[in-house]
mmCIF file of C-alpha atoms in Angstrom:
data_model
loop_
_atom_site.group_PDB
_atom_site.id
_atom_site.type_symbol
_atom_site.label_atom_id
_atom_site.label_comp_id
_atom_site.label_asym_id
_atom_site.label_seq_id
_atom_site.Cartn_x
_atom_site.Cartn_y
_atom_site.Cartn_z
ATOM 1 C CA UNK A 1 146.445 -98.210 -73.215
ATOM 2 C CA UNK A 2 144.055 -100.411 -71.289
ATOM 3 C CA UNK A 3 144.124 -104.080 -72.249
ATOM 4 C CA UNK A 4 140.353 -104.280 -72.720
ATOM 5 C CA UNK A 5 138.415 -101.089 -73.392
ATOM 6 C CA UNK A 6 134.715 -100.431 -73.249
ATOM 7 C CA UNK A 7 132.619 -97.298 -73.300
ATOM 8 C CA UNK A 8 131.370 -96.909 -69.736
ATOM 9 C CA UNK A 9 127.983 -95.539 -70.806
ATOM 10 C CA UNK A 10 125.322 -95.318 -69.683
ATOM 11 C CA UNK A 11 123.854 -96.510 -72.943
ATOM 12 C CA UNK A 12 120.130 -95.817 -73.057
ATOM 13 C CA UNK A 13 118.034 -97.855 -75.500
ATOM 14 C CA UNK A 14 114.227 -97.926 -75.907
ATOM 15 C CA UNK A 15 112.465 -101.177 -75.141
ATOM 16 C CA UNK A 16 112.224 -103.399 -78.209
ATOM 17 C CA UNK A 17 115.215 -101.820 -79.954
ATOM 18 C CA UNK A 18 118.660 -103.313 -80.591
ATOM 19 C CA UNK A 19 121.346 -102.558 -78.018
ATOM 20 C CA UNK A 20 124.907 -102.588 -79.360
ATOM 21 C CA UNK A 21 127.833 -102.934 -76.964
ATOM 22 C CA UNK A 22 131.419 -102.628 -78.141
ATOM 23 C CA UNK A 23 134.806 -103.702 -76.868
ATOM 24 C CA UNK A 24 138.383 -103.436 -78.139
ATOM 25 C CA UNK A 25 141.419 -105.322 -76.881
ATOM 26 C CA UNK A 26 145.142 -104.754 -77.209
ATOM 27 C CA UNK A 27 146.675 -108.264 -77.098
ATOM 28 C CA UNK A 28 146.772 -109.781 -80.593
ATOM 29 C CA UNK A 29 147.357 -113.185 -78.966
ATOM 30 C CA UNK A 30 143.870 -113.129 -77.459
ATOM 31 C CA UNK A 31 141.894 -116.232 -78.334
ATOM 32 C CA UNK A 32 138.758 -116.362 -76.221
ATOM 33 C CA UNK A 33 136.229 -113.602 -75.765
ATOM 34 C CA UNK A 34 133.443 -113.434 -73.235
ATOM 35 C CA UNK A 35 130.506 -111.235 -72.370
ATOM 36 C CA UNK A 36 129.377 -111.180 -68.758
ATOM 37 C CA UNK A 37 126.272 -109.471 -67.434
ATOM 38 C CA UNK A 38 126.286 -107.957 -63.951
ATOM 39 C CA UNK A 39 123.146 -106.670 -62.292
ATOM 40 C CA UNK A 40 123.600 -103.995 -59.648
ATOM 41 C CA UNK A 41 124.779 -105.543 -56.386
ATOM 42 C CA UNK A 42 125.147 -108.989 -57.957
ATOM 43 C CA UNK A 43 127.997 -111.066 -59.328
ATOM 44 C CA UNK A 44 128.913 -111.326 -63.029
ATOM 45 C CA UNK A 45 127.386 -114.167 -65.046
ATOM 46 C CA UNK A 46 128.508 -115.424 -68.440
ATOM 47 C CA UNK A 47 126.034 -114.813 -71.260
ATOM 48 C CA UNK A 48 128.111 -115.333 -74.419
ATOM 49 C CA UNK A 49 131.543 -116.519 -75.527
ATOM 50 C CA UNK A 50 133.143 -116.527 -78.961
ATOM 51 C CA UNK A 51 136.423 -117.811 -80.416
ATOM 52 C CA UNK A 52 136.176 -117.429 -84.164
ATOM 53 C CA UNK A 53 135.787 -114.417 -86.400
ATOM 54 C CA UNK A 54 132.219 -113.721 -87.359
ATOM 55 C CA UNK A 55 128.913 -113.878 -85.557
ATOM 56 C CA UNK A 56 127.580 -116.211 -82.909
ATOM 57 C CA UNK A 57 123.902 -116.121 -82.046
ATOM 58 C CA UNK A 58 122.137 -117.342 -78.912
ATOM 59 C CA UNK A 59 118.517 -116.319 -78.590
ATOM 60 C CA UNK A 60 118.295 -112.526 -78.533
ATOM 61 C CA UNK A 61 122.069 -112.197 -78.142
ATOM 62 C CA UNK A 62 124.651 -112.054 -80.936
ATOM 63 C CA UNK A 63 128.381 -111.808 -80.320
ATOM 64 C CA UNK A 64 130.558 -110.507 -83.147
ATOM 65 C CA UNK A 65 134.321 -110.903 -83.362
ATOM 66 C CA UNK A 66 136.806 -109.247 -85.711
ATOM 67 C CA UNK A 67 140.334 -110.285 -84.750
ATOM 68 C CA UNK A 68 141.966 -108.153 -87.450
ATOM 69 C CA UNK A 69 140.415 -105.045 -85.904
ATOM 70 C CA UNK A 70 140.747 -106.425 -82.355
ATOM 71 C CA UNK A 71 137.084 -105.742 -81.825
ATOM 72 C CA UNK A 72 134.275 -107.691 -80.225
ATOM 73 C CA UNK A 73 130.684 -106.631 -79.834
ATOM 74 C CA UNK A 74 127.425 -107.813 -78.317
ATOM 75 C CA UNK A 75 124.045 -107.129 -79.888
ATOM 76 C CA UNK A 76 120.861 -107.543 -77.871
ATOM 77 C CA UNK A 77 117.730 -107.708 -80.014
ATOM 78 C CA UNK A 78 114.250 -106.830 -78.750
ATOM 79 C CA UNK A 79 115.730 -105.198 -75.639
ATOM 80 C CA UNK A 80 113.790 -105.740 -72.434
ATOM 81 C CA UNK A 81 113.897 -103.776 -69.157
ATOM 82 C CA UNK A 82 115.423 -106.909 -67.592
ATOM 83 C CA UNK A 83 118.449 -106.403 -69.859
ATOM 84 C CA UNK A 84 119.353 -103.267 -67.890
ATOM 85 C CA UNK A 85 122.697 -104.142 -66.327
ATOM 86 C CA UNK A 86 126.430 -103.616 -66.702
ATOM 87 C CA UNK A 87 127.987 -105.710 -69.477
ATOM 88 C CA UNK A 88 131.598 -106.754 -69.021
ATOM 89 C CA UNK A 89 133.771 -107.749 -71.960
ATOM 90 C CA UNK A 90 136.510 -110.244 -71.074
ATOM 91 C CA UNK A 91 139.436 -111.693 -72.983
ATOM 92 C CA UNK A 92 141.945 -114.488 -72.485
ATOM 93 C CA UNK A 93 144.901 -115.707 -74.503
ATOM 94 C CA UNK A 94 145.609 -119.301 -75.510
ATOM 95 C CA UNK A 95 148.946 -119.207 -73.683
ATOM 96 C CA UNK A 96 147.327 -118.012 -70.481
ATOM 97 C CA UNK A 97 143.791 -119.322 -70.604
ATOM 98 C CA UNK A 98 143.451 -119.093 -66.844
ATOM 99 C CA UNK A 99 143.942 -115.321 -66.863
ATOM 100 C CA UNK A 100 140.850 -113.414 -67.892
ATOM 101 C CA UNK A 101 141.211 -109.676 -68.447
ATOM 102 C CA UNK A 102 137.998 -107.730 -67.943
ATOM 103 C CA UNK A 103 136.977 -104.391 -69.363
ATOM 104 C CA UNK A 104 135.468 -101.821 -67.042
ATOM 105 C CA UNK A 105 131.965 -102.531 -68.349
ATOM 106 C CA UNK A 106 129.216 -100.666 -70.159
ATOM 107 C CA UNK A 107 126.109 -99.755 -68.230
ATOM 108 C CA UNK A 108 123.008 -100.438 -70.307
ATOM 109 C CA UNK A 109 119.624 -98.944 -69.482
ATOM 110 C CA UNK A 110 116.487 -100.046 -71.327
ATOM 111 C CA UNK A 111 113.794 -97.411 -71.131
ATOM 112 C CA UNK A 112 110.130 -98.524 -71.359
ATOM 113 C CA UNK B 1 123.268 -126.220 -53.524
ATOM 114 C CA UNK B 2 125.162 -122.932 -53.941
ATOM 115 C CA UNK B 3 127.904 -123.297 -56.552
ATOM 116 C CA UNK B 4 130.437 -120.729 -55.278
ATOM 117 C CA UNK B 5 129.925 -119.358 -51.800
ATOM 118 C CA UNK B 6 131.770 -116.644 -49.905
ATOM 119 C CA UNK B 7 131.680 -115.516 -46.306
ATOM 120 C CA UNK B 8 131.113 -112.967 -45.022
ATOM 121 C CA UNK B 9 128.893 -111.045 -47.428
ATOM 122 C CA UNK B 10 129.663 -107.739 -45.720
ATOM 123 C CA UNK B 11 132.749 -106.783 -43.757
ATOM 124 C CA UNK B 12 133.152 -103.418 -42.030
ATOM 125 C CA UNK B 13 136.380 -102.868 -40.157
ATOM 126 C CA UNK B 14 138.879 -100.283 -38.996
ATOM 127 C CA UNK B 15 142.125 -99.367 -40.700
ATOM 128 C CA UNK B 16 145.017 -101.479 -39.539
ATOM 129 C CA UNK B 17 142.954 -104.560 -38.726
ATOM 130 C CA UNK B 18 143.502 -108.028 -40.221
ATOM 131 C CA UNK B 19 140.582 -109.847 -41.822
ATOM 132 C CA UNK B 20 139.869 -113.003 -43.822
ATOM 133 C CA UNK B 21 137.343 -113.891 -46.504
ATOM 134 C CA UNK B 22 136.492 -117.523 -47.198
ATOM 135 C CA UNK B 23 135.448 -119.102 -50.483
ATOM 136 C CA UNK B 24 134.205 -122.568 -51.317
ATOM 137 C CA UNK B 25 133.039 -124.141 -54.573
ATOM 138 C CA UNK B 26 131.153 -127.413 -55.032
ATOM 139 C CA UNK B 27 131.397 -127.539 -58.837
ATOM 140 C CA UNK B 28 134.423 -129.825 -58.955
ATOM 141 C CA UNK B 29 136.451 -127.118 -60.706
ATOM 142 C CA UNK B 30 140.234 -127.186 -60.638
ATOM 143 C CA UNK B 31 140.910 -123.450 -60.715
ATOM 144 C CA UNK B 32 139.863 -120.706 -58.319
ATOM 145 C CA UNK B 33 140.355 -116.948 -58.384
ATOM 146 C CA UNK B 34 140.137 -113.797 -56.343
ATOM 147 C CA UNK B 35 139.023 -110.575 -58.042
ATOM 148 C CA UNK B 36 138.704 -107.046 -56.711
ATOM 149 C CA UNK B 37 135.966 -104.795 -58.075
ATOM 150 C CA UNK B 38 136.339 -101.122 -57.273
ATOM 151 C CA UNK B 39 133.670 -98.425 -57.144
ATOM 152 C CA UNK B 40 133.973 -97.889 -60.913
ATOM 153 C CA UNK B 41 133.057 -101.535 -61.513
ATOM 154 C CA UNK B 42 136.540 -102.423 -62.783
ATOM 155 C CA UNK B 43 137.021 -106.141 -62.104
ATOM 156 C CA UNK B 44 140.701 -106.947 -61.642
ATOM 157 C CA UNK B 45 142.224 -110.364 -61.082
ATOM 158 C CA UNK B 46 144.370 -110.716 -57.973
ATOM 159 C CA UNK B 47 145.241 -114.396 -57.620
ATOM 160 C CA UNK B 48 144.507 -117.750 -59.189
ATOM 161 C CA UNK B 49 145.096 -121.266 -57.905
ATOM 162 C CA UNK B 50 145.009 -124.461 -59.938
ATOM 163 C CA UNK B 51 144.750 -127.629 -57.855
ATOM 164 C CA UNK B 52 146.053 -125.773 -54.783
ATOM 165 C CA UNK B 53 148.990 -124.309 -56.689
ATOM 166 C CA UNK B 54 149.376 -120.553 -57.206
ATOM 167 C CA UNK B 55 149.397 -119.825 -60.947
ATOM 168 C CA UNK B 56 148.538 -116.136 -61.119
ATOM 169 C CA UNK B 57 149.787 -113.501 -58.732
ATOM 170 C CA UNK B 58 149.137 -110.038 -60.056
ATOM 171 C CA UNK B 59 150.744 -106.920 -58.642
ATOM 172 C CA UNK B 60 149.009 -107.071 -55.296
ATOM 173 C CA UNK B 61 150.469 -105.737 -52.011
ATOM 174 C CA UNK B 62 151.937 -108.546 -49.928
ATOM 175 C CA UNK B 63 149.428 -107.630 -47.218
ATOM 176 C CA UNK B 64 147.113 -109.872 -49.249
ATOM 177 C CA UNK B 65 147.794 -113.558 -48.827
ATOM 178 C CA UNK B 66 145.690 -116.269 -50.461
ATOM 179 C CA UNK B 67 145.547 -119.789 -49.085
ATOM 180 C CA UNK B 68 144.151 -122.884 -50.765
ATOM 181 C CA UNK B 69 143.861 -125.839 -48.361
ATOM 182 C CA UNK B 70 142.290 -127.958 -51.104
ATOM 183 C CA UNK B 71 141.003 -127.368 -54.608
ATOM 184 C CA UNK B 72 137.483 -126.570 -53.377
ATOM 185 C CA UNK B 73 138.580 -123.751 -51.083
ATOM 186 C CA UNK B 74 140.443 -120.501 -51.585
ATOM 187 C CA UNK B 75 140.663 -118.041 -48.725
ATOM 188 C CA UNK B 76 141.990 -114.502 -48.722
ATOM 189 C CA UNK B 77 143.689 -112.968 -45.699
ATOM 190 C CA UNK B 78 144.384 -109.238 -45.611
ATOM 191 C CA UNK B 79 146.765 -107.695 -43.085
ATOM 192 C CA UNK B 80 146.909 -104.070 -41.977
ATOM 193 C CA UNK B 81 143.830 -102.996 -43.881
ATOM 194 C CA UNK B 82 143.921 -99.619 -45.627
ATOM 195 C CA UNK B 83 141.161 -97.292 -46.847
ATOM 196 C CA UNK B 84 142.017 -98.171 -50.462
ATOM 197 C CA UNK B 85 141.211 -101.824 -49.808
ATOM 198 C CA UNK B 86 137.506 -100.950 -49.670
ATOM 199 C CA UNK B 87 135.904 -102.769 -52.603
ATOM 200 C CA UNK B 88 133.854 -105.812 -53.476
ATOM 201 C CA UNK B 89 135.942 -108.987 -53.550
ATOM 202 C CA UNK B 90 134.700 -111.796 -55.764
ATOM 203 C CA UNK B 91 135.795 -115.385 -55.639
ATOM 204 C CA UNK B 92 135.367 -117.404 -58.836
ATOM 205 C CA UNK B 93 136.049 -120.900 -60.059
ATOM 206 C CA UNK B 94 136.411 -122.497 -63.466
ATOM 207 C CA UNK B 95 137.314 -125.689 -65.250
ATOM 208 C CA UNK B 96 140.078 -124.977 -67.736
ATOM 209 C CA UNK B 97 139.349 -126.746 -70.993
ATOM 210 C CA UNK B 98 141.458 -127.262 -74.107
ATOM 211 C CA UNK B 99 141.325 -124.380 -76.511
ATOM 212 C CA UNK B 100 141.262 -121.741 -73.827
ATOM 213 C CA UNK B 101 137.623 -121.999 -72.834
ATOM 214 C CA UNK B 102 137.369 -120.703 -69.292
ATOM 215 C CA UNK B 103 133.863 -119.980 -68.023
ATOM 216 C CA UNK B 104 134.172 -118.422 -64.622
ATOM 217 C CA UNK B 105 131.485 -118.906 -62.006
ATOM 218 C CA UNK B 106 131.444 -116.107 -59.489
ATOM 219 C CA UNK B 107 130.525 -116.109 -55.840
ATOM 220 C CA UNK B 108 128.111 -113.474 -54.484
ATOM 221 C CA UNK B 109 130.924 -111.135 -53.459
ATOM 222 C CA UNK B 110 132.153 -109.702 -50.161
ATOM 223 C CA UNK B 111 131.729 -105.964 -49.732
ATOM 224 C CA UNK B 112 134.656 -104.776 -47.641
ATOM 225 C CA UNK B 113 134.484 -101.312 -46.082
ATOM 226 C CA UNK B 114 137.533 -99.982 -44.278
ATOM 227 C CA UNK B 115 136.861 -97.024 -41.984
#
């Protein structure tokens, strides 16, 4: 079993709709959860992080965490063509905060 | 004013050669990393240094040798390059904070092609 799993996509969403990206992780000791966005040919950039169960909102982005189900998701409201990218879920544990484990990413395509 | 820089951006070389990639960060971070991203976009950690000390060394062939002359620099030397080494190599840096927060800032990447 992979440590961090994501559906590779592509996930196609119409402009203006909600895009929902999902991620599961295997290490119950995981404490910190991150969403990175990577445009084609570019480097990953952090867009959201979450530590506690529940929702965290930042603009059009909402991260959701359920530690009991070992599940983290990212919702993008009012999707724009500029949101088309690969979204990487990443996880670290409190005991090894320096080691970030990345999922293989979900490719999101926003169609006009 | 680039935060994390890498050189070269592209590297094309023959099998068996030895090559180096350089990385520098001007963010004042204490931890630096090397990642390998394969053609399927899987980003895998290779090494991490904290204040010039190796703290993470994943299962990487010993043909790969990182060197950190100071906490702002982390270089990667690869001996006897193989076809399977072709990938994009990303350098990253972060400031480890209490509670496990670890935002990583990535360099632009070095696309290595081994022929």
